[in-house]
mmCIF file of C-alpha atoms in Angstrom:
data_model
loop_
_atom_site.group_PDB
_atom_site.id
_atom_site.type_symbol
_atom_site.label_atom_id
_atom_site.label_comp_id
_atom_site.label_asym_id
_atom_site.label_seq_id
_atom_site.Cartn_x
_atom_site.Cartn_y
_atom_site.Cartn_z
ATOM 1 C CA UNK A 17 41.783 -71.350 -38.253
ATOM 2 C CA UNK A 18 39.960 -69.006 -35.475
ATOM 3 C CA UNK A 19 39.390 -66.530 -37.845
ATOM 4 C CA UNK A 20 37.573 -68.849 -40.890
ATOM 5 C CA UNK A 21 35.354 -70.269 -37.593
ATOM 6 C CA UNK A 22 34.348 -66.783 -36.550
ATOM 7 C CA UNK A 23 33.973 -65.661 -40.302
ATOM 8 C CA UNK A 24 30.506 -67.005 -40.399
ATOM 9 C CA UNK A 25 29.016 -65.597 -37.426
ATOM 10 C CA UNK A 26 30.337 -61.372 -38.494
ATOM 11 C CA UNK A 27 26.989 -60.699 -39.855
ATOM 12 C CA UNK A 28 24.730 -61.718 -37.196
ATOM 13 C CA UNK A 29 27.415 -59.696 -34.720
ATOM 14 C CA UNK A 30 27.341 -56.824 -37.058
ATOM 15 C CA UNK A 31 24.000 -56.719 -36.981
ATOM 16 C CA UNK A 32 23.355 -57.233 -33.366
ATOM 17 C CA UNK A 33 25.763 -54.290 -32.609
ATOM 18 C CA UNK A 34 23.382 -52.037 -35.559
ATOM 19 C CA UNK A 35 20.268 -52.741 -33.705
ATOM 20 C CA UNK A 36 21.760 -51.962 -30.321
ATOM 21 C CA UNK A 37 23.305 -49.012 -31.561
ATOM 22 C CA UNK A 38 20.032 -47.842 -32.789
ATOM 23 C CA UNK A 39 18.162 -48.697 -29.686
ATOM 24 C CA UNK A 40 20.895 -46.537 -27.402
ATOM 25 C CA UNK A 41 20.497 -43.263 -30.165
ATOM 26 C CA UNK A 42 16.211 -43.693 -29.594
ATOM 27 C CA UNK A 43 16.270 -44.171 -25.737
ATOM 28 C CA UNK A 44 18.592 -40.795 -26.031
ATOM 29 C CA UNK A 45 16.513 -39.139 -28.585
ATOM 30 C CA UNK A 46 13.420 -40.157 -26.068
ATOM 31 C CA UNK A 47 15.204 -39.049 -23.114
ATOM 32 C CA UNK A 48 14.880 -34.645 -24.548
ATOM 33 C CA UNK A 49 11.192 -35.200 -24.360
ATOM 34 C CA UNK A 50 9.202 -35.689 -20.909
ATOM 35 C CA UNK A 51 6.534 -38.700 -21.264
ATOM 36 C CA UNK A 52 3.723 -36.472 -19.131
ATOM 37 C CA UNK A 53 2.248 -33.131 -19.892
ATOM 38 C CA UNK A 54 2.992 -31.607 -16.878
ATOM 39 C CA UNK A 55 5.605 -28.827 -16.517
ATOM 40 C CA UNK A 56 7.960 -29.746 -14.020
ATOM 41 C CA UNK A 57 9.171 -26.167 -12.746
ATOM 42 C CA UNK A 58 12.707 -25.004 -12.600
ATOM 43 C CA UNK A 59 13.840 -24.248 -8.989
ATOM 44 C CA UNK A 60 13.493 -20.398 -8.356
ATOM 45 C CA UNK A 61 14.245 -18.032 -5.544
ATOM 46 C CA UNK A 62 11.166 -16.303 -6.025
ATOM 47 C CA UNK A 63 8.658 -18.151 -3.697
ATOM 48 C CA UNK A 64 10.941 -17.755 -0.827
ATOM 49 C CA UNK A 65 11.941 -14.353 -1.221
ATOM 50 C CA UNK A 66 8.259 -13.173 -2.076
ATOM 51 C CA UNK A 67 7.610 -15.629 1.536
ATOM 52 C CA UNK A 68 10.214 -13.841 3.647
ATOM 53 C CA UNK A 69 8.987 -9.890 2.202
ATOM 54 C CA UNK A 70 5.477 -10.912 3.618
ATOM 55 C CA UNK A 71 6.106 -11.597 6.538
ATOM 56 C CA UNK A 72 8.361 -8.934 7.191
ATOM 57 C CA UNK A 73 5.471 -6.552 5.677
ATOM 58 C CA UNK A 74 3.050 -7.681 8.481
ATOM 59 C CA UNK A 75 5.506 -7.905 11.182
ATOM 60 C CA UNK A 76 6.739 -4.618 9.980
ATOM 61 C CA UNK A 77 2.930 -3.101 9.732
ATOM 62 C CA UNK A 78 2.041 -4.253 13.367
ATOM 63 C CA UNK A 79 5.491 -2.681 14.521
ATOM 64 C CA UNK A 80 4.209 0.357 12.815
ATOM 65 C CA UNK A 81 0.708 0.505 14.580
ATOM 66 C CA UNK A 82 2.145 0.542 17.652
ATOM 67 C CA UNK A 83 4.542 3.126 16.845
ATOM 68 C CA UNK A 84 8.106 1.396 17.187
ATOM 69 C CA UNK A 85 11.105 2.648 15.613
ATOM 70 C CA UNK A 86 11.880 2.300 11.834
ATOM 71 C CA UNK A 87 8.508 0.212 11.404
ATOM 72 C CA UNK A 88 7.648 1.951 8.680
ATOM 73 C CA UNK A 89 11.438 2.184 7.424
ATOM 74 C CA UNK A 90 10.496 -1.727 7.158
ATOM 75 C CA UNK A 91 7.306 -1.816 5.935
ATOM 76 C CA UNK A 92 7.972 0.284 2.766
ATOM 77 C CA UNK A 93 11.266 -1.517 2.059
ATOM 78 C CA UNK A 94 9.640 -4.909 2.434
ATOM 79 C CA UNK A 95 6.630 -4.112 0.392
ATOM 80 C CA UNK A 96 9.089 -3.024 -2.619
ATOM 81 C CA UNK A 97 10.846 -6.328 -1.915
ATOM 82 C CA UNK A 98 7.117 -7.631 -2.445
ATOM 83 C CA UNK A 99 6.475 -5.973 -5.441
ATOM 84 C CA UNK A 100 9.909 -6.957 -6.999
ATOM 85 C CA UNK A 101 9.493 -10.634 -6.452
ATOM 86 C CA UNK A 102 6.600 -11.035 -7.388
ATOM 87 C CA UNK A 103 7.160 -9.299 -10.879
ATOM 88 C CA UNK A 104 10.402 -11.314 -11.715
ATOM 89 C CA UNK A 105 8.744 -14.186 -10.805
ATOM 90 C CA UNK A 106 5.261 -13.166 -13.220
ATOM 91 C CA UNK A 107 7.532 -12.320 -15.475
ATOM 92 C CA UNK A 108 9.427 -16.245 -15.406
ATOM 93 C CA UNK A 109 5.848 -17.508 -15.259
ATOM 94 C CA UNK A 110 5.247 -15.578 -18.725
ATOM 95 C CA UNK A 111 8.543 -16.617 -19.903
ATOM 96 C CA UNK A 112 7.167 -20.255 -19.427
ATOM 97 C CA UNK A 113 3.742 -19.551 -20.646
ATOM 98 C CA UNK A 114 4.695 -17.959 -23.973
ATOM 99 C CA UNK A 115 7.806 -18.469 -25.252
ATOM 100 C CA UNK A 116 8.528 -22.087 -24.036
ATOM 101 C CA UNK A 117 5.739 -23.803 -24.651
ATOM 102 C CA UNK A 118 5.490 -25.480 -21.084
ATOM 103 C CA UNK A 119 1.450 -24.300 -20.393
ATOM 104 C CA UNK A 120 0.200 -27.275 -22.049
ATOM 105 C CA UNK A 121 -3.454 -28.106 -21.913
ATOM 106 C CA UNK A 122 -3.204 -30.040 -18.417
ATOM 107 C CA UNK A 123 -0.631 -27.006 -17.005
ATOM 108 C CA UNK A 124 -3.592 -24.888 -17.749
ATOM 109 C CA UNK A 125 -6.449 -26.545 -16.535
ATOM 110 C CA UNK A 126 -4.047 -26.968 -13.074
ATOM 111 C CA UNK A 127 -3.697 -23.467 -13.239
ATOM 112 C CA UNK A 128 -7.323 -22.791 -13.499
ATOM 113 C CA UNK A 129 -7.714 -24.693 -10.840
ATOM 114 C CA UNK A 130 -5.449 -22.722 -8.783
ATOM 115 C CA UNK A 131 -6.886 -19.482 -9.746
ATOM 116 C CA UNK A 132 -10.517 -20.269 -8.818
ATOM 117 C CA UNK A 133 -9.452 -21.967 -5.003
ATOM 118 C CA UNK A 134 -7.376 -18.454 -4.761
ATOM 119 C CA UNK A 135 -11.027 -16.523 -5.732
ATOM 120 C CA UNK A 136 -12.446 -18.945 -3.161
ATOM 121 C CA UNK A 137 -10.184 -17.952 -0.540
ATOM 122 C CA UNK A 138 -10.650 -14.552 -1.374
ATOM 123 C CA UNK A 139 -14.644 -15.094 -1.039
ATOM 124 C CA UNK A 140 -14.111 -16.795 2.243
ATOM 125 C CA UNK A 141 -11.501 -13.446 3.721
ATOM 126 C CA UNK A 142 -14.835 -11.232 2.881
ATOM 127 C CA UNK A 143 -16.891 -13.313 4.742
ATOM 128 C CA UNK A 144 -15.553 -12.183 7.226
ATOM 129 C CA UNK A 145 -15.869 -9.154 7.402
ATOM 130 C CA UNK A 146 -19.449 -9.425 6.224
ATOM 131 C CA UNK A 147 -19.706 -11.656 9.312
ATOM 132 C CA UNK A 148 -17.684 -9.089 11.952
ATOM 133 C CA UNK A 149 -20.337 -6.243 10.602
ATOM 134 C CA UNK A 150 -23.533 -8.834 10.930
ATOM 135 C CA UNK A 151 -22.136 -9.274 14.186
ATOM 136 C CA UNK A 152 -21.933 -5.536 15.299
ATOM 137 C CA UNK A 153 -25.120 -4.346 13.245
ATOM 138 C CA UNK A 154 -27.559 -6.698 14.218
ATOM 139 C CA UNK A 155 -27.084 -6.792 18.113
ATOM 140 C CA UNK A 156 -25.494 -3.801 18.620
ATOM 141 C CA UNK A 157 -23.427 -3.504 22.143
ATOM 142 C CA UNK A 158 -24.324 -1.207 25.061
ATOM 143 C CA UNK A 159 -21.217 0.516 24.870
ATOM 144 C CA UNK A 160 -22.392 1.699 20.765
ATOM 145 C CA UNK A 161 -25.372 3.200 21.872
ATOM 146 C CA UNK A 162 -27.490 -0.079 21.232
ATOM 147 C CA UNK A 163 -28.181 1.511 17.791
ATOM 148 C CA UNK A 164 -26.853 1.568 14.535
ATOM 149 C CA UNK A 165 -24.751 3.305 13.048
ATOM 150 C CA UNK A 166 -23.704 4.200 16.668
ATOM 151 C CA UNK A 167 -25.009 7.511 17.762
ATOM 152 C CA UNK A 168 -22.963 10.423 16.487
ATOM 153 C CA UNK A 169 -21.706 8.815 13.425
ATOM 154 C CA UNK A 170 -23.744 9.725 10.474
ATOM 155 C CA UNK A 171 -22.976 7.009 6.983
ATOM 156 C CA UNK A 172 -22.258 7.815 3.748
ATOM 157 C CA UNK A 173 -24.926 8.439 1.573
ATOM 158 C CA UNK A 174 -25.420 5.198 -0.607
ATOM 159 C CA UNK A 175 -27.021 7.269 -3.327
ATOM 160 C CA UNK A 176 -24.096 9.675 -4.086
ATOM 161 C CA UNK A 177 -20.782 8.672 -4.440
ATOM 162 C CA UNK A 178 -21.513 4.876 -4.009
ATOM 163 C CA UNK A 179 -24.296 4.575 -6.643
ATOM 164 C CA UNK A 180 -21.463 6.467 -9.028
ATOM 165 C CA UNK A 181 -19.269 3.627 -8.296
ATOM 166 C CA UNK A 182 -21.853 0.881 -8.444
ATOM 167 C CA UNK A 183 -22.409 1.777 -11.856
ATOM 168 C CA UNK A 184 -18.718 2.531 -13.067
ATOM 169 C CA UNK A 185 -17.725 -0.720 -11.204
ATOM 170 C CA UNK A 186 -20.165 -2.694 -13.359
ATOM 171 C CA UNK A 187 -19.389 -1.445 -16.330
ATOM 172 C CA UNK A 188 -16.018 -1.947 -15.995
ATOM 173 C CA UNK A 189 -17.125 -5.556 -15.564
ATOM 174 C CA UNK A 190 -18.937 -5.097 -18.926
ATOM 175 C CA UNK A 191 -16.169 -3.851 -21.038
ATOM 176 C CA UNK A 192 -13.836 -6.218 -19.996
ATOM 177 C CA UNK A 193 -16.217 -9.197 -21.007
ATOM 178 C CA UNK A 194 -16.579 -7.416 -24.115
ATOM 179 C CA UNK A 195 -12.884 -7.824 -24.477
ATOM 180 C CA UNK A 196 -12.907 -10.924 -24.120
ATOM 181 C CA UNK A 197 -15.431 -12.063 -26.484
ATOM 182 C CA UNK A 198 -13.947 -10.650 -29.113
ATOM 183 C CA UNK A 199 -10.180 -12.008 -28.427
ATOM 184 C CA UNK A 200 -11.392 -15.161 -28.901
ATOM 185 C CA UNK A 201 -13.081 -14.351 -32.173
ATOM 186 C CA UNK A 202 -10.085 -12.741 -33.184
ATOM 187 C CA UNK A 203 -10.853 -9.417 -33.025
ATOM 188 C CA UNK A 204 -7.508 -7.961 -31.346
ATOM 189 C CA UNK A 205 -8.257 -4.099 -31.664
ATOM 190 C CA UNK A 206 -11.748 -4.652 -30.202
ATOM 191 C CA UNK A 207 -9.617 -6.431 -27.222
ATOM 192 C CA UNK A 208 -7.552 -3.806 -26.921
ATOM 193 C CA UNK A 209 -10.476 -0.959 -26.390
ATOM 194 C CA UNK A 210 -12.370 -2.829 -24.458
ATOM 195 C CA UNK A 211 -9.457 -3.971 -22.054
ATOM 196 C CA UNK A 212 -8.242 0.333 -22.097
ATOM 197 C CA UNK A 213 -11.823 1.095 -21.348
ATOM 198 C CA UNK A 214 -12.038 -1.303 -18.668
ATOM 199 C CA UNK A 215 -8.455 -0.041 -16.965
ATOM 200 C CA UNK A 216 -9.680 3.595 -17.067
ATOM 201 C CA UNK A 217 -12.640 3.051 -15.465
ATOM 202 C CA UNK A 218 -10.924 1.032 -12.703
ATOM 203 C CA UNK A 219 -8.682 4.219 -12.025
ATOM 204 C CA UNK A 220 -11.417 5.997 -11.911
ATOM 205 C CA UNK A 221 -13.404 4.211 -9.199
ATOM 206 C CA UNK A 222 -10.270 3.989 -7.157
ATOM 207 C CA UNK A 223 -10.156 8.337 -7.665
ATOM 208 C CA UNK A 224 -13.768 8.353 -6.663
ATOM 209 C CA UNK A 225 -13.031 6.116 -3.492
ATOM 210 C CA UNK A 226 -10.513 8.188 -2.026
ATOM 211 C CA UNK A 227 -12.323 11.463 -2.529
ATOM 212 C CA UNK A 228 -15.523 9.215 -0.728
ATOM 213 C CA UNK A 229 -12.846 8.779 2.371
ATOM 214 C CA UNK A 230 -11.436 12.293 2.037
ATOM 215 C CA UNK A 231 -14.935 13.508 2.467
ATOM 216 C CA UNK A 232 -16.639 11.379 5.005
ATOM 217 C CA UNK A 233 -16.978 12.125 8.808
ATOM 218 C CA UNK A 234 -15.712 8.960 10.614
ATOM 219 C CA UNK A 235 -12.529 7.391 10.344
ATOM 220 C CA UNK A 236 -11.376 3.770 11.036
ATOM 221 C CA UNK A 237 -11.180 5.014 14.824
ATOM 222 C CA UNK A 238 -14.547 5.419 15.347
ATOM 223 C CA UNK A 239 -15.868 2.184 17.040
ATOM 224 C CA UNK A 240 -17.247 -0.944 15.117
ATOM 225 C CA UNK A 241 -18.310 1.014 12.379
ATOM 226 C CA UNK A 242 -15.582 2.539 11.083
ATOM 227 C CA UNK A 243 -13.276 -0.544 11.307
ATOM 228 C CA UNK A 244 -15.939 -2.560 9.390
ATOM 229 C CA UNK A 245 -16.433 -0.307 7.088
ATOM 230 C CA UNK A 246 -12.958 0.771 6.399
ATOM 231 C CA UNK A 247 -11.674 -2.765 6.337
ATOM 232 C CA UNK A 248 -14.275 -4.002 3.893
ATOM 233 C CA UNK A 249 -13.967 -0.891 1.582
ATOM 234 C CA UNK A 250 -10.266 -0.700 2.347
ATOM 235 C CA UNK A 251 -9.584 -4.096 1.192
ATOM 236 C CA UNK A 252 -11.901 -4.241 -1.773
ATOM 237 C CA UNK A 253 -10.201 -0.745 -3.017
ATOM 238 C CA UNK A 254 -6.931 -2.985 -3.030
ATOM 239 C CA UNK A 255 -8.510 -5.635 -5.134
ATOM 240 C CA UNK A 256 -9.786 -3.085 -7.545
ATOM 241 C CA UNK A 257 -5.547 -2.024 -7.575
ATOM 242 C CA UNK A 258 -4.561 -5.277 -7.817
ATOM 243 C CA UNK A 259 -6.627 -6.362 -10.535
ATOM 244 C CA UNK A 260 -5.994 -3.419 -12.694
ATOM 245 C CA UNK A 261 -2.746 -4.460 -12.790
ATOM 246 C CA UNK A 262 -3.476 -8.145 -13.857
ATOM 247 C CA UNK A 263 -5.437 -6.274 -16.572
ATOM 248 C CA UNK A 264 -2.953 -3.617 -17.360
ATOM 249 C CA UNK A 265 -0.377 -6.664 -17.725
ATOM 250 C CA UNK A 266 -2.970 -8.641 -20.055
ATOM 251 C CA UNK A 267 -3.146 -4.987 -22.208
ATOM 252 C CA UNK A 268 0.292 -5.286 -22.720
ATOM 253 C CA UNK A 269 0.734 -8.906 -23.789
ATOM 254 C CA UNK A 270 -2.272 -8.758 -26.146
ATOM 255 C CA UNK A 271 -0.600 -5.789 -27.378
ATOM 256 C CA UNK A 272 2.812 -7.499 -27.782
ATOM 257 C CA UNK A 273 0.949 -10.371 -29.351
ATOM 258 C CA UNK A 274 1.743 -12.539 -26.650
ATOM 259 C CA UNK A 275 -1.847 -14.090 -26.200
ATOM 260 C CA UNK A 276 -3.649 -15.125 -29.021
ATOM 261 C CA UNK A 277 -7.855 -16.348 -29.550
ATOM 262 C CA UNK A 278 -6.842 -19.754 -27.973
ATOM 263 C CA UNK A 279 -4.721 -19.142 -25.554
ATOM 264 C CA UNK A 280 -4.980 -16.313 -22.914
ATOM 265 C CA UNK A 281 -5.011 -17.782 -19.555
ATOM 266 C CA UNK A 282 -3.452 -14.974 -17.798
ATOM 267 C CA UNK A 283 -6.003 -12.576 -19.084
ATOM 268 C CA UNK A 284 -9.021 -15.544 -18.526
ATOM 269 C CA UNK A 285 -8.011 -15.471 -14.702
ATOM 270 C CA UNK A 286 -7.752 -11.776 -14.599
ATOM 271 C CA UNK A 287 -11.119 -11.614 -15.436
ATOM 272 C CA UNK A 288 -12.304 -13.874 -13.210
ATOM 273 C CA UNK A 289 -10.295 -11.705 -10.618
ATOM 274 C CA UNK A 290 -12.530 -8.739 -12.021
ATOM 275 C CA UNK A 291 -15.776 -10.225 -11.802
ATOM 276 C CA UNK A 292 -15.370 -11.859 -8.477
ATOM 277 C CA UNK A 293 -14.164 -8.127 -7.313
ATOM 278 C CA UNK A 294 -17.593 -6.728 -8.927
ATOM 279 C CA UNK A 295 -19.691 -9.215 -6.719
ATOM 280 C CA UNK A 296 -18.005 -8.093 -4.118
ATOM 281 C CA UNK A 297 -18.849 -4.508 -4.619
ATOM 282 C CA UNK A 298 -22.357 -5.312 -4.520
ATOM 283 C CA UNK A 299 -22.313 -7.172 -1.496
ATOM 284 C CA UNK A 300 -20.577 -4.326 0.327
ATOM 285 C CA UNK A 301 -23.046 -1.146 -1.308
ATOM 286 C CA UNK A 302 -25.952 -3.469 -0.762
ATOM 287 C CA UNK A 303 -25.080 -4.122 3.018
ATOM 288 C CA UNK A 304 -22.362 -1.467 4.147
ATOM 289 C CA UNK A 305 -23.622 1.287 2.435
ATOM 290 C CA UNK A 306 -27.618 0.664 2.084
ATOM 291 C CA UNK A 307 -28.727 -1.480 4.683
ATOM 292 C CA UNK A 308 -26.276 -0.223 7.053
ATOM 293 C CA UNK A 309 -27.238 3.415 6.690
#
């Protein structure tokens, strides 16, 4: 009797149970696949630990200057501990760039984004230092002679060893855009000798820099001028490191056929990196070297 009354009404539940069935495997199907293009990062130790060796580096480097104990047991072990997070944590970043798929078009116009306020940043540090040596040049103090350079301090020659490096420095900046060009026509062993070219000539300028401060007679002790100039050249010679490496790291992935004609951000920002470090060159031959001879 109950079972010829509910007879009837077994399709319609059989069916009902089908579609809700089907509905539960989409929503799961669904569920694997993220509804933005955004890449929602893994957590990672990296940021911290790459934090915590920074500031021990600086602590550690103004221990040093003032000659405690150890300082520079602790600067050299934190600036390993520098180096080493920051290239596990490049080399997740690459991970997640090229073999996962997450840099999507938005991911990369974020990151592009990122890289040019960093360059900004970076514009703004040398600004000042162009503004501390304005500062001391222009109105020079009693106590440096009222003169500049300060008396008994005689500059580099801006048409030796500078004017070498002007030129090296910019066409550095030339092969690497030559690389570039022809990576995105597709042109790979162009890329490759123009990124090698670029990477020798940036070891080169560094070579030539340290034989220009092996040579010169004033050191980073001598007043106003030697801290500007030290600091600005100093710091710019560390760009010039730094960047090789980005470059030396984009040599290798082309070479590994890890970037392709469409998508190289990595080597796009290191680039930028280059050129901004080539406009900064100019600024300091132009006023460091030239006008403040």
């Amino acid at each position: 009797m109950i079972w010829s009354s509910i007879l009837p009404y077994l399709p319609i539940l059989t069916n009902n149970f089908e579609n809700i069935k089907l509905k539960m495997m989409s929503y799961n199907v669904r569920s694997n696949f993220q509804a933005h293009p955004f890449h929602l990062v893994s957590p990672s130790p990296w940021p911290i630990t790459t934090s915590l060796s920074l500031f021990s580096i600086t602590t550690s480097a103004a221990m040093a200057m003032h000659a405690f104990s150890y300082a520079y047991v602790f600067f050299f072990s934190s600036l390993i501990s520098v180096i080493y997070s920051m290239s596990l944590w490049f080399r997740d970043i690459i991970s997640e760039g090229t073999y996962l798929g997450n840099h999507t078009l938005a991911v990369q116009r974020g990151l592009n984004i990122g890289v040019g306020l960093f360059i900004v940043s970076e514009a703004l540090f040398f600004l000042a230092i162009f503004w501390t040596f304005f500062h001391s040049a222009l109105s020079p103090a009693v106590e440096l002679g009222a003169m500049w350079p300060p008396m008994g301090i005689e500059a580099i020659d801006p048409f030796e060893l500078p004017l070498v490096n002007t030129v090296i420095l910019l066409a550095s900046g030339f092969t690497v855009t030559y690389g570039h060009h022809f990576l995105i026509n597709g042109k790979r062993s162009k890329t490759l000798y123009g990124l090698l070219y670029t990477i020798i000539l940036a070891i080169i300028f560094t070579a030539l820099q340290g034989v220009e401060y092996s040579v010169s007679s004033f050191t980073i002790s001598d007043g106003a001028f030697g801290s500007c100039f030290y600091f600005g050249t100093g710091f710019h010679g560390l760009h010039v490191i730094i960047g090789t490496i980005f470059l030396a790291v984009g040599l290798w992935r082309i070479y590994d056929y890890q970037l392709t004609d469409n998508h190289h951000l990595g080597y796009e920002g290191g680039i930028l990196y280059w050129h901004f470090v080539d406009v900064v060159w100019l600024g300091l031959y132009f006023l460091l070297y030239y006008w403040g001879s």
